Amino acid sequence: MTQVDVRTPVPARKASPDKRRSRRSATLVVGCVLAGLIALLALVSLIWLPYATDDTSGGRLAGPGGGHLLGTDKLGRDLFTQVMTGSRIAVEAGLGSVLIAAGLGITLGVLAAFAQGWLDDTVSAFLDILIAFPTLLLAMLIVAARSATLGSAVLAIGLAQSAVVARLVRILVKRVLAQDYITAARTSGTSWSRTVVAHVLPNIWPTLVVNLALQFGLAVLAEAGLSYLGLGAPPPNASWGRMLQEAQATFTTAPVGALAPGILLVLLVIGVNLIADGLRDTLDPATRKRRA
Amino acid sequence: MTLLDVRGLTVRTTDGRTLVDDLSFSLARGERLGLIGESGSGKSLTTLAVLGLLPDGMTATGGIELAGTQIVGAPEKRLTAVRGRDAAVVFQEPLTALDPLMRVGRQIAEPLRRRTGLKGAELARAVAFALEQVRLPDPERIARAFPHEISGGQRQRVALAMALACDPKLLIADEPTTALDVSVQAEMLELIDTLVREREMAVLFVSHDLAVVAKVTDRALVLKDGRAVEKGEVRSLVGAPREDYTKALVASARRLESALDLRSTR
């Protein structure tokens, strides 16, 4: 029988700043490991795949083992091969969308922050409308106008996200511009363009990069959603979204086909979110420098 | 020779409020002028207007001529050239006036590089020299520090070094000692006084504190609600204030002083 200890309760130990920081960096490490694993799969898929993407020699819906690490799908294609190409497509979709979103969003956001009066109102209203517009609907329009390729999907996701990034950047820049050090820089003769590059962007960067990491995760999910609907990369390039869709009918008999891409998708998104969380603290020089 | 000539300066907001009303004063090379007034009297706006840096939604009318350049209505490019070279500012709050994410040395290097074209090791030496000028110990260490890593007094010295970096003809000091504690205040005033004398710089010294202004400047202008109430020698303003507002300012300064005297004699 366990004895209940009735002596003075041990006070809950408060996390010291050092403890908190190490926990933060642990978040970063776990995030990097998860996302890095997927990135590694993606990189390896560029130079080596267990089977060709259109190799249907494996026998239908074979279970794991017997030359196929994760088994095969209903057409006899190797699932591990598909998961690997899927990783590549997911990483490409995330990076591509975030690049578009960052390039367009930061430019628009900075310009919008400097805009005055009616121009400011117009830009803000435009961004709000773009944000209110469902990403999937926008993507369908773009895919319909172009063709169902990974490029169209990435373009659509990137455009939709650039509105979100632009709105965030506009607010962040406006807040920084109101700071005394901007006026101080201006009084010493720093031009507007130089002020933006030297003072504004570095000061919005910590918040921005965390948001971009989150956008990466959202972009991966959005691409999976689009290819689930058949609007992503065309076959034989397996994307996780399409794998999920194809495995849906046979889920009860061959669950690996849906579980494998599903789990990897979750791991990548969680990994990227953990990175974002870890970056939040690491990028703040006030906490970073206190260690020294 | 006139360095700064302000003629009928009026600052209005877009919704029609007048914040600075028909203000005129002039400043010769090497001369010092105090702007005295309470919060909201328009003294800081006046200094910003001198550099063409009024906040959004405010417009200046009238004439401001700084070292031969007409400021009101000048294109941004010409204003950028004037700022730092002809006039530089030290602000009230040294923590917020320094970029929190930039090392102190780089913040001083920015204007230095722009004006002198120095690079690399020479620029680093110039930065260290600028920090030495404001009597900062261990300039190399300070140059590598972020603003939050040095004390308030040190920050204000850095801000002063930044302002002096380009050797401006006019130093605008906007309440430079208000955020500092009293012992540091005196050092700071002393330092500004010395450095400005060595460089034969003109000073526009903004403060709500008559005693502080009296330490640094010769003449002063008393502002109330954006209007010049009284101007003249600081000595005569303190000795024989004519306007009620100035009298009130002097009286409050006296009261504070006598309270301090009482305590020290006890």
PDB file of C-alpha atoms in Angstrom, chain A residues 116 179-192 194 198-200 202-206 283-290 292, chain B residues 48 51 53 56-57 76 80 83-84 87-89 91 93 96-103 106-107 110-111 113-115 146 148-149 162:
ATOM      1  CA  GLN A 116      -1.962  56.634 -47.340  1.00  0.00           C
ATOM      2  CA  GLN A 179       8.913  53.472 -33.475  1.00  0.00           C
ATOM      3  CA  ASP A 180      11.352  56.162 -32.416  1.00  0.00           C
ATOM      4  CA  TYR A 181      14.356  54.418 -33.922  1.00  0.00           C
ATOM      5  CA  ILE A 182      12.835  54.811 -37.368  1.00  0.00           C
ATOM      6  CA  THR A 183      12.480  58.556 -36.808  1.00  0.00           C
ATOM      7  CA  ALA A 184      16.004  58.545 -35.384  1.00  0.00           C
ATOM      8  CA  ALA A 185      17.328  56.766 -38.459  1.00  0.00           C
ATOM      9  CA  ARG A 186      15.451  59.188 -40.687  1.00  0.00           C
ATOM     10  CA  THR A 187      16.827  62.221 -38.848  1.00  0.00           C
ATOM     11  CA  SER A 188      20.336  60.959 -39.471  1.00  0.00           C
ATOM     12  CA  GLY A 189      19.621  60.994 -43.186  1.00  0.00           C
ATOM     13  CA  THR A 190      18.732  57.366 -43.920  1.00  0.00           C
ATOM     14  CA  SER A 191      16.632  57.089 -47.072  1.00  0.00           C
ATOM     15  CA  TRP A 192      13.291  55.276 -46.999  1.00  0.00           C
ATOM     16  CA  ARG A 194      17.585  51.922 -46.741  1.00  0.00           C
ATOM     17  CA  ALA A 198      18.247  47.986 -42.510  1.00  0.00           C
ATOM     18  CA  HIS A 199      15.664  48.619 -39.799  1.00  0.00           C
ATOM     19  CA  VAL A 200      12.124  47.597 -40.773  1.00  0.00           C
ATOM     20  CA  PRO A 202      15.025  42.870 -39.557  1.00  0.00           C
ATOM     21  CA  ASN A 203      12.533  43.994 -36.929  1.00  0.00           C
ATOM     22  CA  ILE A 204       9.547  42.264 -38.488  1.00  0.00           C
ATOM     23  CA  TRP A 205      11.613  39.196 -39.440  1.00  0.00           C
ATOM     24  CA  PRO A 206      11.195  37.157 -36.203  1.00  0.00           C
ATOM     25  CA  LEU A 283      15.135  34.646 -33.040  1.00  0.00           C
ATOM     26  CA  ASP A 284      14.558  37.160 -30.279  1.00  0.00           C
ATOM     27  CA  PRO A 285      17.971  38.704 -29.534  1.00  0.00           C
ATOM     28  CA  ALA A 286      16.855  39.768 -26.069  1.00  0.00           C
ATOM     29  CA  THR A 287      16.575  36.115 -25.037  1.00  0.00           C
ATOM     30  CA  ARG A 288      19.236  34.849 -27.383  1.00  0.00           C
ATOM     31  CA  LYS A 289      21.950  37.196 -26.206  1.00  0.00           C
ATOM     32  CA  ARG A 290      21.314  36.878 -22.483  1.00  0.00           C
ATOM     33  CA  ALA A 292      26.407  35.223 -23.234  1.00  0.00           C
TER      34      ALA A 292
ATOM     35  CA  LEU B  48      10.545  67.405 -36.406  1.00  0.00           C
ATOM     36  CA  LEU B  51      13.902  68.216 -40.564  1.00  0.00           C
ATOM     37  CA  LEU B  53       9.775  64.714 -40.571  1.00  0.00           C
ATOM     38  CA  ASP B  56       1.547  61.430 -41.147  1.00  0.00           C
ATOM     39  CA  GLY B  57      -1.519  63.607 -41.239  1.00  0.00           C
ATOM     40  CA  GLU B  76      12.304  63.837 -50.043  1.00  0.00           C
ATOM     41  CA  THR B  80      17.521  63.143 -46.884  1.00  0.00           C
ATOM     42  CA  ARG B  83      19.294  65.287 -42.353  1.00  0.00           C
ATOM     43  CA  GLY B  84      22.311  64.212 -40.380  1.00  0.00           C
ATOM     44  CA  ALA B  87      21.085  68.915 -38.409  1.00  0.00           C
ATOM     45  CA  ALA B  88      20.869  65.796 -36.252  1.00  0.00           C
ATOM     46  CA  VAL B  89      18.613  64.893 -33.348  1.00  0.00           C
ATOM     47  CA  PHE B  91      15.700  62.006 -28.703  1.00  0.00           C
ATOM     48  CA  GLU B  93      13.976  57.998 -24.891  1.00  0.00           C
ATOM     49  CA  THR B  96      13.344  53.310 -28.219  1.00  0.00           C
ATOM     50  CA  ALA B  97      15.545  55.599 -30.307  1.00  0.00           C
ATOM     51  CA  LEU B  98      17.971  52.744 -30.972  1.00  0.00           C
ATOM     52  CA  ASP B  99      17.087  49.796 -33.177  1.00  0.00           C
ATOM     53  CA  PRO B 100      16.741  46.865 -30.728  1.00  0.00           C
ATOM     54  CA  LEU B 101      17.985  44.315 -33.256  1.00  0.00           C
ATOM     55  CA  MET B 102      21.078  46.149 -34.434  1.00  0.00           C
ATOM     56  CA  ARG B 103      24.395  46.245 -32.641  1.00  0.00           C
ATOM     57  CA  ARG B 106      26.483  49.283 -36.701  1.00  0.00           C
ATOM     58  CA  GLN B 107      23.918  51.929 -35.843  1.00  0.00           C
ATOM     59  CA  GLU B 110      25.341  53.580 -40.826  1.00  0.00           C
ATOM     60  CA  PRO B 111      25.365  57.405 -40.962  1.00  0.00           C
ATOM     61  CA  ARG B 113      29.554  55.260 -43.785  1.00  0.00           C
ATOM     62  CA  ARG B 114      27.013  57.255 -45.709  1.00  0.00           C
ATOM     63  CA  ARG B 115      28.682  60.591 -45.060  1.00  0.00           C
ATOM     64  CA  PHE B 146      22.808  45.365 -28.464  1.00  0.00           C
ATOM     65  CA  HIS B 148      19.306  46.290 -24.270  1.00  0.00           C
ATOM     66  CA  GLU B 149      22.719  45.207 -23.017  1.00  0.00           C
ATOM     67  CA  MET B 162      25.101  58.857 -33.611  1.00  0.00           C
TER      68      MET B 162
END
